[in-house]
mmCIF file of C-alpha atoms and ligand atoms in Angstrom:
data_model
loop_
_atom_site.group_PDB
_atom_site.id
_atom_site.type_symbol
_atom_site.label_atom_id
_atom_site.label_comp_id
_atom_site.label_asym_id
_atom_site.label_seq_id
_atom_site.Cartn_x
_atom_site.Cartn_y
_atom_site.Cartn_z
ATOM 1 C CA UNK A 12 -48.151 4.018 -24.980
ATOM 2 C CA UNK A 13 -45.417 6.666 -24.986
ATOM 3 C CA UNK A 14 -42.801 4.835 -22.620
ATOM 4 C CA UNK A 15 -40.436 7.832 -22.958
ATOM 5 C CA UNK A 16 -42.797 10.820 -21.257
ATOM 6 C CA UNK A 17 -42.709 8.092 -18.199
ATOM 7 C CA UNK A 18 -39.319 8.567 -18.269
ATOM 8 C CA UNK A 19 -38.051 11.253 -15.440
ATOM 9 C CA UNK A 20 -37.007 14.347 -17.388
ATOM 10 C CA UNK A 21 -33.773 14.396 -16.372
ATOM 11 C CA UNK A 22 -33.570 10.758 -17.708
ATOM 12 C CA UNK A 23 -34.925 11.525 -21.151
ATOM 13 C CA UNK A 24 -31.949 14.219 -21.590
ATOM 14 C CA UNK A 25 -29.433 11.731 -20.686
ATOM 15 C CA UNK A 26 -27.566 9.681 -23.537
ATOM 16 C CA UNK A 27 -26.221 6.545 -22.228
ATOM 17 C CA UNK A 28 -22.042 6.246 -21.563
ATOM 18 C CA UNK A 29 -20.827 5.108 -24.738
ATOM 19 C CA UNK A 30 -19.320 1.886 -24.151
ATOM 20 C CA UNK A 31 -19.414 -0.022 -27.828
ATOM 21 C CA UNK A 32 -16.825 -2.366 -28.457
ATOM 22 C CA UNK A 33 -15.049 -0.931 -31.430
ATOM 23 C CA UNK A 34 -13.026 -4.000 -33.214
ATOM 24 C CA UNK A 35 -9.130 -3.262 -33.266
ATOM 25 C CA UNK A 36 -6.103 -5.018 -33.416
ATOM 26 C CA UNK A 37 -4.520 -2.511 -30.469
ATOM 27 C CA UNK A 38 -6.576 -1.547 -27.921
ATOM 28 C CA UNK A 39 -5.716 1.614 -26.527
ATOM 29 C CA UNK A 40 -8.782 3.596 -26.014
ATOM 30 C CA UNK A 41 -10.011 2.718 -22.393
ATOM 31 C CA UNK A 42 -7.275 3.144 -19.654
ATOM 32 C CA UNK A 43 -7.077 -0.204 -19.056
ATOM 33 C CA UNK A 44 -3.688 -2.128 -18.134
ATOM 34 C CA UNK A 45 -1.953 -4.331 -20.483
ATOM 35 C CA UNK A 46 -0.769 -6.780 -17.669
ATOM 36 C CA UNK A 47 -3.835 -9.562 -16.571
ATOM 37 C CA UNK A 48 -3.834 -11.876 -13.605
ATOM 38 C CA UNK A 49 -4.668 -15.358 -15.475
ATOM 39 C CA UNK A 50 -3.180 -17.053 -12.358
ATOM 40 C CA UNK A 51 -5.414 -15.227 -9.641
ATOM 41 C CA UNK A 52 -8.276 -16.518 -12.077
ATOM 42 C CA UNK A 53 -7.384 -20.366 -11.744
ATOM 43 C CA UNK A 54 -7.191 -19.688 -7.685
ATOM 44 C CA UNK A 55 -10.731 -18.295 -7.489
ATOM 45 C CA UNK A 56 -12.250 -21.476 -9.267
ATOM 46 C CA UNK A 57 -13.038 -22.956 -5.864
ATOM 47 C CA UNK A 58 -16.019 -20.346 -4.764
ATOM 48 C CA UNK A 59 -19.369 -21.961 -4.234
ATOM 49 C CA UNK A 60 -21.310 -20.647 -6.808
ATOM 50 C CA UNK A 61 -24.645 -22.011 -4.640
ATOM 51 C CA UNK A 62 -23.954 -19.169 -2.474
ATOM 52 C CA UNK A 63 -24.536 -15.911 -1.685
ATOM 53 C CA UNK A 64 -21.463 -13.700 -1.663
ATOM 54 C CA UNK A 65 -19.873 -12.359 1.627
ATOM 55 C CA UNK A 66 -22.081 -8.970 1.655
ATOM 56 C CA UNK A 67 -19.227 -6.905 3.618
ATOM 57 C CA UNK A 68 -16.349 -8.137 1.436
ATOM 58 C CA UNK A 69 -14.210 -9.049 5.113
ATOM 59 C CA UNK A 70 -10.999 -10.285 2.985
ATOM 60 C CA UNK A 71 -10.573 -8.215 0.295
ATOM 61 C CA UNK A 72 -11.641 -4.798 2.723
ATOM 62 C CA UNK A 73 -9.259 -6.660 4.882
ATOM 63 C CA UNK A 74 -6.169 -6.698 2.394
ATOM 64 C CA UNK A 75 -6.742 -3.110 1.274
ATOM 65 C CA UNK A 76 -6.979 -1.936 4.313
ATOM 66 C CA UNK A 77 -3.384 -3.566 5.286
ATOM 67 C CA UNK A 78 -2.245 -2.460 2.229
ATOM 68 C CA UNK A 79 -3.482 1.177 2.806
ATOM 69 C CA UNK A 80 -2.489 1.108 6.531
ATOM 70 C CA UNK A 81 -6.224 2.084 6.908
ATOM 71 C CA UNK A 82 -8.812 0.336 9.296
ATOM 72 C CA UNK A 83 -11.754 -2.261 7.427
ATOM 73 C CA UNK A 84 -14.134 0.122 8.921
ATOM 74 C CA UNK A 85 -12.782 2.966 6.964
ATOM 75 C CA UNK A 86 -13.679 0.928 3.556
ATOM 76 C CA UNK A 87 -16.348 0.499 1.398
ATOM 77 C CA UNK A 88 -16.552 -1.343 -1.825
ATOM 78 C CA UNK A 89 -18.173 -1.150 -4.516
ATOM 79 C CA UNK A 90 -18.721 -2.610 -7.890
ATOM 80 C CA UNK A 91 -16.744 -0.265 -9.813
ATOM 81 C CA UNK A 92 -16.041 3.036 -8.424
ATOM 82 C CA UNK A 93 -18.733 4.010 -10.913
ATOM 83 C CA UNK A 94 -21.124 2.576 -8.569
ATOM 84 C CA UNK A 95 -19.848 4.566 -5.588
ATOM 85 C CA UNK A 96 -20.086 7.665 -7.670
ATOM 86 C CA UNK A 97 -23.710 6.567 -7.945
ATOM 87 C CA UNK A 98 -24.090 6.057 -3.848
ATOM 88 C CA UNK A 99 -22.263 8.877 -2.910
ATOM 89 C CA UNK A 100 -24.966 11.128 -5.050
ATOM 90 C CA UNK A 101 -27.374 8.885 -3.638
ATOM 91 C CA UNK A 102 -26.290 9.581 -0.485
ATOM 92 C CA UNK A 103 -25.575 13.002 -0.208
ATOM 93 C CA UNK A 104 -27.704 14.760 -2.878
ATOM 94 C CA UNK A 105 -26.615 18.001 -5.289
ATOM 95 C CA UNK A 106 -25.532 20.355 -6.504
ATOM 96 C CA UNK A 107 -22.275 17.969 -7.027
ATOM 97 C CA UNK A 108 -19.433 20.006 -8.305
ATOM 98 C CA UNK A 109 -16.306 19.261 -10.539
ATOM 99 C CA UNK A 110 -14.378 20.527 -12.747
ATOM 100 C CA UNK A 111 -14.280 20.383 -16.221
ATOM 101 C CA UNK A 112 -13.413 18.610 -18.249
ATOM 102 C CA UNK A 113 -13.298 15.578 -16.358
ATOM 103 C CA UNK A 114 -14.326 11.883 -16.019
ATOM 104 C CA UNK A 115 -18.176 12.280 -17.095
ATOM 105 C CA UNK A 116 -19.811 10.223 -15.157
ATOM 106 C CA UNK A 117 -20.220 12.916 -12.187
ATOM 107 C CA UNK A 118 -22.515 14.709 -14.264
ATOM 108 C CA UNK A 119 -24.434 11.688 -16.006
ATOM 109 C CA UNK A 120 -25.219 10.252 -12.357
ATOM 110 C CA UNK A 121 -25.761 13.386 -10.912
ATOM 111 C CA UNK A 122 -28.477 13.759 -13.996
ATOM 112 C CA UNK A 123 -30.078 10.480 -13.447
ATOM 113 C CA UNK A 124 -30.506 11.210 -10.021
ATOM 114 C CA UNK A 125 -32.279 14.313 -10.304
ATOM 115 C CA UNK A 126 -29.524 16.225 -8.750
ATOM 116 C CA UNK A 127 -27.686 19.184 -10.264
ATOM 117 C CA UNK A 128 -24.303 18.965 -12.116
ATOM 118 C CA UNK A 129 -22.174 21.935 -11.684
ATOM 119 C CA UNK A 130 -19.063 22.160 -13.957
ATOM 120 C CA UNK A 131 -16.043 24.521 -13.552
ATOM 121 C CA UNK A 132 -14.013 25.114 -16.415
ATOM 122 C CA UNK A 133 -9.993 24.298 -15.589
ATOM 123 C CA UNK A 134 -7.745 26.757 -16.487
ATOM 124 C CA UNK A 135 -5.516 27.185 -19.319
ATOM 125 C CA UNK A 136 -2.488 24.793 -17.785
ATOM 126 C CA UNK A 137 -5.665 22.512 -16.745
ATOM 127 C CA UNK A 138 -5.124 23.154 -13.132
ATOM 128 C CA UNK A 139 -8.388 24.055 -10.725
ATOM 129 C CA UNK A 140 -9.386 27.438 -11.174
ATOM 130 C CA UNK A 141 -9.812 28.393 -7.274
ATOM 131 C CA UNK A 142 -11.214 31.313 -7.418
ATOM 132 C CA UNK A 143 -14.776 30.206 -9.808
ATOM 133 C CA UNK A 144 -14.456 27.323 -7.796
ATOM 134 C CA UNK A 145 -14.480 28.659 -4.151
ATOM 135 C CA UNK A 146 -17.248 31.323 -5.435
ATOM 136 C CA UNK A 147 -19.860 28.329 -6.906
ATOM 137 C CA UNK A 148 -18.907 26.839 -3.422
ATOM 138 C CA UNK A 149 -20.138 29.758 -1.934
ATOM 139 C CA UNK A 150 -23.042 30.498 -3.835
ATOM 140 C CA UNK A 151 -24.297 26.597 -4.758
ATOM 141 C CA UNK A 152 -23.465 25.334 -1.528
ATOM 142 C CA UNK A 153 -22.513 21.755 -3.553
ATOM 143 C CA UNK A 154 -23.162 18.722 -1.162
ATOM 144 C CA UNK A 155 -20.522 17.229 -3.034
ATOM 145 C CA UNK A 156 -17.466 18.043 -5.103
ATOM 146 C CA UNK A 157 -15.784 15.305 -7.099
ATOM 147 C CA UNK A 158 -11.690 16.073 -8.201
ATOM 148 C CA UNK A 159 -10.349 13.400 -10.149
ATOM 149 C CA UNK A 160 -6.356 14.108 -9.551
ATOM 150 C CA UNK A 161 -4.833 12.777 -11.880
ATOM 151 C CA UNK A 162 -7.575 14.037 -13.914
ATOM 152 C CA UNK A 163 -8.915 11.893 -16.762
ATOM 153 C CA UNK A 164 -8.855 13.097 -19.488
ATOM 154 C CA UNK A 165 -5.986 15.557 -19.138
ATOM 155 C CA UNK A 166 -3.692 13.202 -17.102
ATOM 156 C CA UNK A 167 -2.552 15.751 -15.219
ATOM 157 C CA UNK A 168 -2.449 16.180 -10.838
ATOM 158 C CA UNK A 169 -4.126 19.403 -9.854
ATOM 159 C CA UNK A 170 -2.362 21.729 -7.353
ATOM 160 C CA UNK A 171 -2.458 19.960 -3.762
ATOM 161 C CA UNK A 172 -2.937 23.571 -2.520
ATOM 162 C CA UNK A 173 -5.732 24.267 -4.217
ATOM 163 C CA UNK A 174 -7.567 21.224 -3.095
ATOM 164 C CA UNK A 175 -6.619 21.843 0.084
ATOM 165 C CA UNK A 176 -8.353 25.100 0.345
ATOM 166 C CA UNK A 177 -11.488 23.645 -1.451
ATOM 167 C CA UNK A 178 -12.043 20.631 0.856
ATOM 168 C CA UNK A 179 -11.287 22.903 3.731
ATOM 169 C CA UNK A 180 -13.834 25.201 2.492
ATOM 170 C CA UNK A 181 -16.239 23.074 1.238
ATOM 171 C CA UNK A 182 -19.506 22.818 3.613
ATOM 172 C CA UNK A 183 -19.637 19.606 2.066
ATOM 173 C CA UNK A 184 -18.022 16.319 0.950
ATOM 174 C CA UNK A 185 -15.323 16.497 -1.221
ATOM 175 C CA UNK A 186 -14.329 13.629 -3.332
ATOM 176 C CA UNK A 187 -10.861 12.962 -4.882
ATOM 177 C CA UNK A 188 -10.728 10.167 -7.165
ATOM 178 C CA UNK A 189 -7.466 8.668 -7.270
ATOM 179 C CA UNK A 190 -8.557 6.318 -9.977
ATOM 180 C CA UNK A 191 -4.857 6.889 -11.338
ATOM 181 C CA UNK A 192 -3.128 7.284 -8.696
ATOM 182 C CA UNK A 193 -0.713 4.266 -8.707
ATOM 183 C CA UNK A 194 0.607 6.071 -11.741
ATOM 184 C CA UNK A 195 1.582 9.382 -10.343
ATOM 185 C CA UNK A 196 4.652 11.030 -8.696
ATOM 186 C CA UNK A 197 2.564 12.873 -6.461
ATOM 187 C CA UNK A 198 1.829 11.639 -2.903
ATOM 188 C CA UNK A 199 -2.012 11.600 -3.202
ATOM 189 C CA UNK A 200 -4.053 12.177 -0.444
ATOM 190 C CA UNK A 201 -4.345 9.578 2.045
ATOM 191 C CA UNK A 202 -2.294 11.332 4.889
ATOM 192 C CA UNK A 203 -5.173 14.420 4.754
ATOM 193 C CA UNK A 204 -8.021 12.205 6.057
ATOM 194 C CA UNK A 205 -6.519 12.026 9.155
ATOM 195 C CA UNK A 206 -7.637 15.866 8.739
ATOM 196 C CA UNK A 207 -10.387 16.617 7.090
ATOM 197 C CA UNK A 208 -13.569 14.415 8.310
ATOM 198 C CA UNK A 209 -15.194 15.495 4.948
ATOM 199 C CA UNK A 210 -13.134 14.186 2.868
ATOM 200 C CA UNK A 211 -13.114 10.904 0.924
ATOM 201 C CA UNK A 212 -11.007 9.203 -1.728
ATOM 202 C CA UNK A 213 -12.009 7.057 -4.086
ATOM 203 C CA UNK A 214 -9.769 4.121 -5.509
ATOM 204 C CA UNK A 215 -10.026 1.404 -8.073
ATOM 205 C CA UNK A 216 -8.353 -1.797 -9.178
ATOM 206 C CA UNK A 217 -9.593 -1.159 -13.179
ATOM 207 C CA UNK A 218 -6.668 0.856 -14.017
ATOM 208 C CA UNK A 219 -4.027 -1.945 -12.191
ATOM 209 C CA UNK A 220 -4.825 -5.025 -14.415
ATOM 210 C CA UNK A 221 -8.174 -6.154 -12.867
ATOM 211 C CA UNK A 222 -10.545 -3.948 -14.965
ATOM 212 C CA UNK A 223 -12.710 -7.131 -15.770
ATOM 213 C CA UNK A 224 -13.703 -7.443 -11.732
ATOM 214 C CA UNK A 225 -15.320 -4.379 -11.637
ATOM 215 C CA UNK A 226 -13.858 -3.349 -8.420
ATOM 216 C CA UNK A 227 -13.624 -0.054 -6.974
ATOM 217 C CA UNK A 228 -13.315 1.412 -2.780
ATOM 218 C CA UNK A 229 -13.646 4.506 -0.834
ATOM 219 C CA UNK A 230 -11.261 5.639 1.911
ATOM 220 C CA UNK A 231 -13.275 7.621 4.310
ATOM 221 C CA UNK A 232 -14.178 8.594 8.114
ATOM 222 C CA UNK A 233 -16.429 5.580 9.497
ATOM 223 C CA UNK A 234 -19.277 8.263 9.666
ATOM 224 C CA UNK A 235 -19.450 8.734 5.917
ATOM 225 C CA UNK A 236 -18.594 5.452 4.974
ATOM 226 C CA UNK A 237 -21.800 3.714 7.279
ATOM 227 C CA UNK A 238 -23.921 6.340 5.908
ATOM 228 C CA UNK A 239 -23.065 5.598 2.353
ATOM 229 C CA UNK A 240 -23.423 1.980 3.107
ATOM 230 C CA UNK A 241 -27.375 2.518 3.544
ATOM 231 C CA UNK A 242 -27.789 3.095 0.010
ATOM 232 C CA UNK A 243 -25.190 0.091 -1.384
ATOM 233 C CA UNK A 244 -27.044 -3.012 -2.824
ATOM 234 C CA UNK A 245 -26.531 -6.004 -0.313
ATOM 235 C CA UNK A 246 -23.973 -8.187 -2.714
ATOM 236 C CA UNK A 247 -22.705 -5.719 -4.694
ATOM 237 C CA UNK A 248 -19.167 -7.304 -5.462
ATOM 238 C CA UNK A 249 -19.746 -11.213 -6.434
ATOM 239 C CA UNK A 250 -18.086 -13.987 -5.308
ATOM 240 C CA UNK A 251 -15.695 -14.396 -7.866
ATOM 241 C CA UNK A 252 -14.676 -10.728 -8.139
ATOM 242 C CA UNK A 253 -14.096 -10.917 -4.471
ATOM 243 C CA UNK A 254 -12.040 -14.112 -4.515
ATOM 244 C CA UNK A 255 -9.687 -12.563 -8.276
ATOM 245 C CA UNK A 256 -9.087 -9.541 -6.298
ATOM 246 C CA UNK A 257 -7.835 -11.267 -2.905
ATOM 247 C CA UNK A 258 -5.714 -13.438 -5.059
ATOM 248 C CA UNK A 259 -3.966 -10.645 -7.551
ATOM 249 C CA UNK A 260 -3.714 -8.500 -4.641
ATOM 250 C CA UNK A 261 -1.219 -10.780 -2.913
ATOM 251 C CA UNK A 262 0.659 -10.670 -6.074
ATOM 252 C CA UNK A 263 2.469 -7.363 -4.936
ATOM 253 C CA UNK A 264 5.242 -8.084 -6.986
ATOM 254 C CA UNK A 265 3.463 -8.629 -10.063
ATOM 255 C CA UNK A 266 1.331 -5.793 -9.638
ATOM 256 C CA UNK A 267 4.271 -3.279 -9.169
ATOM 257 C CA UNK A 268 5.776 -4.652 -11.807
ATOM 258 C CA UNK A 269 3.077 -3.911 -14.445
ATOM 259 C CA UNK A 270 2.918 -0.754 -12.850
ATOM 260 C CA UNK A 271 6.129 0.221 -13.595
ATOM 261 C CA UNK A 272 6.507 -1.033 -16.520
ATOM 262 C CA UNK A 273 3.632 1.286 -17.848
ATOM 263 C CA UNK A 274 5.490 4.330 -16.184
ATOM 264 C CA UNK A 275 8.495 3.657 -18.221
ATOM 265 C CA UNK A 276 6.612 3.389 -21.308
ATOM 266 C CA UNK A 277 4.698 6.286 -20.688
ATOM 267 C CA UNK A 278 8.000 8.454 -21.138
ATOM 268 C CA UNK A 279 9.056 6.465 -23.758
ATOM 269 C CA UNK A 280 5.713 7.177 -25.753
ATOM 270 C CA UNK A 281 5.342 11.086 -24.338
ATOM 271 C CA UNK A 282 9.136 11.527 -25.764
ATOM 272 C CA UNK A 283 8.785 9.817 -29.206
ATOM 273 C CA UNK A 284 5.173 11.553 -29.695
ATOM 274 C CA UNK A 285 6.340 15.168 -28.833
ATOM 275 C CA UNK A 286 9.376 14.483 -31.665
ATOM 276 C CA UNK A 287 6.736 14.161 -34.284
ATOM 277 C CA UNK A 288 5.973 17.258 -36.194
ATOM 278 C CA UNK A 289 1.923 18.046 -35.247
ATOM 279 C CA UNK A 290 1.438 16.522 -32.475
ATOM 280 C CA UNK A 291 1.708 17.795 -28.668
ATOM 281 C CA UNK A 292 1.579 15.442 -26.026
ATOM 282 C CA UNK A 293 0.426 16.755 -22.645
ATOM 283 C CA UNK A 294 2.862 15.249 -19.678
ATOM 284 C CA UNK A 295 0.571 12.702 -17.535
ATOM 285 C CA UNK A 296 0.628 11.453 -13.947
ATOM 286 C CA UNK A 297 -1.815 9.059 -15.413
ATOM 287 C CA UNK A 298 -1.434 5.402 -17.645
ATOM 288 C CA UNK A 299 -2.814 7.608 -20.711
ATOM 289 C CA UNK A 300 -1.576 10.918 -22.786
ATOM 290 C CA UNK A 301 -4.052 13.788 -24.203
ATOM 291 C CA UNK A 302 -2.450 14.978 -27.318
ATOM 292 C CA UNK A 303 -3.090 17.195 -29.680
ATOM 293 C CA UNK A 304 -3.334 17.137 -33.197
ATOM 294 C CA UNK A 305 -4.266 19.631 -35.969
ATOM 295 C CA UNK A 306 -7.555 17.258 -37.492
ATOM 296 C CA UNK A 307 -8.480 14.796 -34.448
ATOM 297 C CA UNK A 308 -11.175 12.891 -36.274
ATOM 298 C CA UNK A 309 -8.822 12.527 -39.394
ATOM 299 C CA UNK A 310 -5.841 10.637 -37.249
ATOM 300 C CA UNK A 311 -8.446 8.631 -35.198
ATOM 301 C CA UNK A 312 -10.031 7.451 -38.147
ATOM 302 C CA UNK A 313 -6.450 6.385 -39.704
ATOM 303 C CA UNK A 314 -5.006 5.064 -36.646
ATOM 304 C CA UNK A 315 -8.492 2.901 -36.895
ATOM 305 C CA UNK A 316 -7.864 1.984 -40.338
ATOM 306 C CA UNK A 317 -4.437 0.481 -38.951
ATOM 307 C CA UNK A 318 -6.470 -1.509 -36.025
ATOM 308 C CA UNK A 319 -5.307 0.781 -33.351
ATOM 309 C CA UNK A 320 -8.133 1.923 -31.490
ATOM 310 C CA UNK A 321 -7.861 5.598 -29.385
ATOM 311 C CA UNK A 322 -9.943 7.563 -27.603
ATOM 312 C CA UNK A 323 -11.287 10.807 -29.478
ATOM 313 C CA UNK A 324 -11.896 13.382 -26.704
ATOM 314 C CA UNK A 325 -12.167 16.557 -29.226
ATOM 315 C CA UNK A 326 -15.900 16.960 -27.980
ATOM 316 C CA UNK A 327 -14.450 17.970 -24.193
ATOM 317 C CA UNK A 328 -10.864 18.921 -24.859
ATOM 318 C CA UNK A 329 -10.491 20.740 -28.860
ATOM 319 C CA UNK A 330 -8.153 18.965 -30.784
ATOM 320 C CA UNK A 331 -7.389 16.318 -28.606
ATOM 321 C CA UNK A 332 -7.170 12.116 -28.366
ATOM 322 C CA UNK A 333 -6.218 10.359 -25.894
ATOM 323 C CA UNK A 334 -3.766 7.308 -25.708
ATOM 324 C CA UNK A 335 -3.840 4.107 -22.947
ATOM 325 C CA UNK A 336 -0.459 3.373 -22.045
ATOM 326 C CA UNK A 337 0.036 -0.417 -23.590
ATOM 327 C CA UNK A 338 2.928 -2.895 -23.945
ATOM 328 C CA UNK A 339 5.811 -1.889 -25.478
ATOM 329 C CA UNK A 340 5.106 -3.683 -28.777
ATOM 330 C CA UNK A 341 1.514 -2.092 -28.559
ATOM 331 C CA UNK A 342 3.074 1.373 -28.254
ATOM 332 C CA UNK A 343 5.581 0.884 -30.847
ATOM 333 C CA UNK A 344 3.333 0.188 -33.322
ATOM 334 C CA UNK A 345 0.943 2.978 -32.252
ATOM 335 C CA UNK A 346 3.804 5.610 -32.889
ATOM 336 C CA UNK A 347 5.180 4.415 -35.943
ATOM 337 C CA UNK A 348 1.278 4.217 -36.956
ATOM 338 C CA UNK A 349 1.167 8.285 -35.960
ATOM 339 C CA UNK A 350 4.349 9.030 -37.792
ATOM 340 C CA UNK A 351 2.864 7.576 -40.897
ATOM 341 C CA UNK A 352 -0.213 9.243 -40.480
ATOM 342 C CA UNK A 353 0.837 12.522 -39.683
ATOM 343 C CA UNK A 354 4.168 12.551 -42.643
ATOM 344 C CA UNK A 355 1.524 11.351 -45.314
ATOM 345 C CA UNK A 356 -0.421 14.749 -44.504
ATOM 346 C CA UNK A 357 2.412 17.168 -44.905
HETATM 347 N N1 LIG B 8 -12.703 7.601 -11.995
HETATM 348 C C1 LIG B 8 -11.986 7.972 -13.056
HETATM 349 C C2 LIG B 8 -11.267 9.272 -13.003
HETATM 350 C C3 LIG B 8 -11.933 7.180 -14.203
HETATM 351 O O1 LIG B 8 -11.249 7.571 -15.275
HETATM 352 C C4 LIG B 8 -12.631 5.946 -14.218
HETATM 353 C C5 LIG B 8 -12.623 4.985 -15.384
HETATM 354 N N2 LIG B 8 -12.397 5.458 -16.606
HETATM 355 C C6 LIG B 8 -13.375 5.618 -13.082
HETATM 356 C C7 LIG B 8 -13.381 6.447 -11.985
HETATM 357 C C8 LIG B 8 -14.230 4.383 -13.037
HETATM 358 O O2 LIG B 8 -13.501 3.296 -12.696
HETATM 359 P P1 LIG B 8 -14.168 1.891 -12.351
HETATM 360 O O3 LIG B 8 -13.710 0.973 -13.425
HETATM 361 O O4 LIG B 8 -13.631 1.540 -11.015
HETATM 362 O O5 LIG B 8 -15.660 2.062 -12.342
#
């Protein structure tokens, strides 16, 4: 029996998200934070594990929302804001739009549901290119267009102008994923839903120290977000994610801290990697930096060698890796490993 032809089409063209664990010394490959919650972990050990989950995730929807100044109603979570990707295609159908490059799973869920992935080359400074976009709006009439500002992988914030004009001409929803958000000096868009009822943003708590939870939430009009509900899986946050979460999130402090303290490193690593002789950092509103080198697979393959793990991204952007913002011993030892690298090829 040949399992594969039973396979949907669009399924058997698809090549699973490459998620291997890679063994390294220094993890830097993944966007993660460096900073955990061990403490929020202890709190959560009293969950009855005989139970069912609360479905609607009242307290943590409740603390984002007071964090957010939003309403609970305007919230839904979901397990990962990979999995809302997946309801909000669910939901709303294709052609789903975005930019490229970009975070890819947009166009490997819009594949595996059948729906069609349309990609718009960024420009040159990787901002939105308005005018291709605004002209597939017009002509594929996308039910949904995902911006990821910052934008991973390029780490940078696209104009706020530009997405203006797209959500306010889109027919449909637009997206922006503020996965990174906490990271940038731009306002992000939160204040705009107040004026746009098609728009929705999409958060996460992966990129804050909480990765492991696998918890993500979109901020949207009730309308969308009780339409997207129909399509969520009853208990799709468990227990103990829920009850981490509420914990680490009234850890404000903490959380802030770890935030900054991956802002200041960021400069710290952008400024001591654009000093060193072939390599270009691109500024980032993000916790990572693209940069560029002349043989990508060459330094990846060194920095390896020295247990540092990256993220090579030449496939989507030429020349390029990409760097997670770690501790500062973590970064150290990833730019004295680059310096070595690159001095040894000269
Ligand atoms: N959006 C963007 C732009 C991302 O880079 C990522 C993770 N790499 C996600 C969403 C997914 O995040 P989560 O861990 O919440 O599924």
């Amino acid at each position: 029996m040949d399992i594969r032809r039973l396979v949907r089409k669009d399924v058997q063209r698809l090549r699973a998200y490459n998620a291997t664990e890679v063994p390294c010394r220094i993890k830097l490959d993944a966007n993660e934070s460096p900073y955990g919650f061990s403490a929020a972990l202890r709190s959560a050990a009293g969950i009855s594990t005989n139970r069912y989950p609360d479905p609607e995730a009242t307290l943590l929807r409740g603390i984002l929302a007071r964090d957010l100044a939003a309403r609970p109603e305007n919230i839904l979570q979901g397990n990962g804001s990979d999995e809302l990707i997946y309801y909000l295609i669910a939901t709303f159908g294709g052609p789903v739009l975005f930019p490229t490059p970009t975070f890819s799973m947009y166009g490997i869920i819009s594949r595996a549901l059948g729906e069609k992935p349309v990609g718009i080359p960024l420009d040159a400074k990787f901002d939105l290119d308005l005018k291709k976009i605004l002209s597939a709006v017009r002509k594929e009439r996308p039910k949904l267009i995902f911006l990821s500002s910052p934008n991973n992988p390029t780490g940078n914030c696209f104009s706020a102008e530009k997405m203006l004009k797209i959500i306010g001409s889109s027919t449909g929803i637009v997206v922006v994923d503020e996965a990174y958000q906490p990271f940038s000096s731009r306002k992000g868009f939160l204040p705009m839903l107040k004026d746009y009822r098609n728009l929705v943003i999409m958060r996460t708590l992966s990129k804050i120290g909480l990765a492991a939870l696998r918890i993500g939430y979109l901020i949207a009009d009730t309308e969308i977000i009780e339409e997207v509900n129909k399509v969520r899986l009853p208990f799709n946050v468990n227990a103990l994610s829920q009850a981490v979460a509420v914990a680490a999130l009234q850890k404000r402090g903490t959380l802030e801290r770890s935030v900054r303290s991956v802002k200041t490193e960021r400069s710290r690593m952008f400024s001591a990697m654009g000093k060193i002789k072939g390599v270009r950092p691109y500024p980032s509103e993000a916790n990572f930096i693209l940069f560029q080198v002349e043989d990508p697979v060459a330094v990846h393959a060194s920095l390896l060698k020295k247990g540092i793990l990256v993220r090579n991204i030449a496939d989507v952007v030429p020349g390029c890796l990409r760097v997670t913002v770690g501790t500062r011993r973590e970064n150290s030892s990833f730019i004295r490993a680059l310096v070595t690298i690159l001095s040894a090829k000269v």
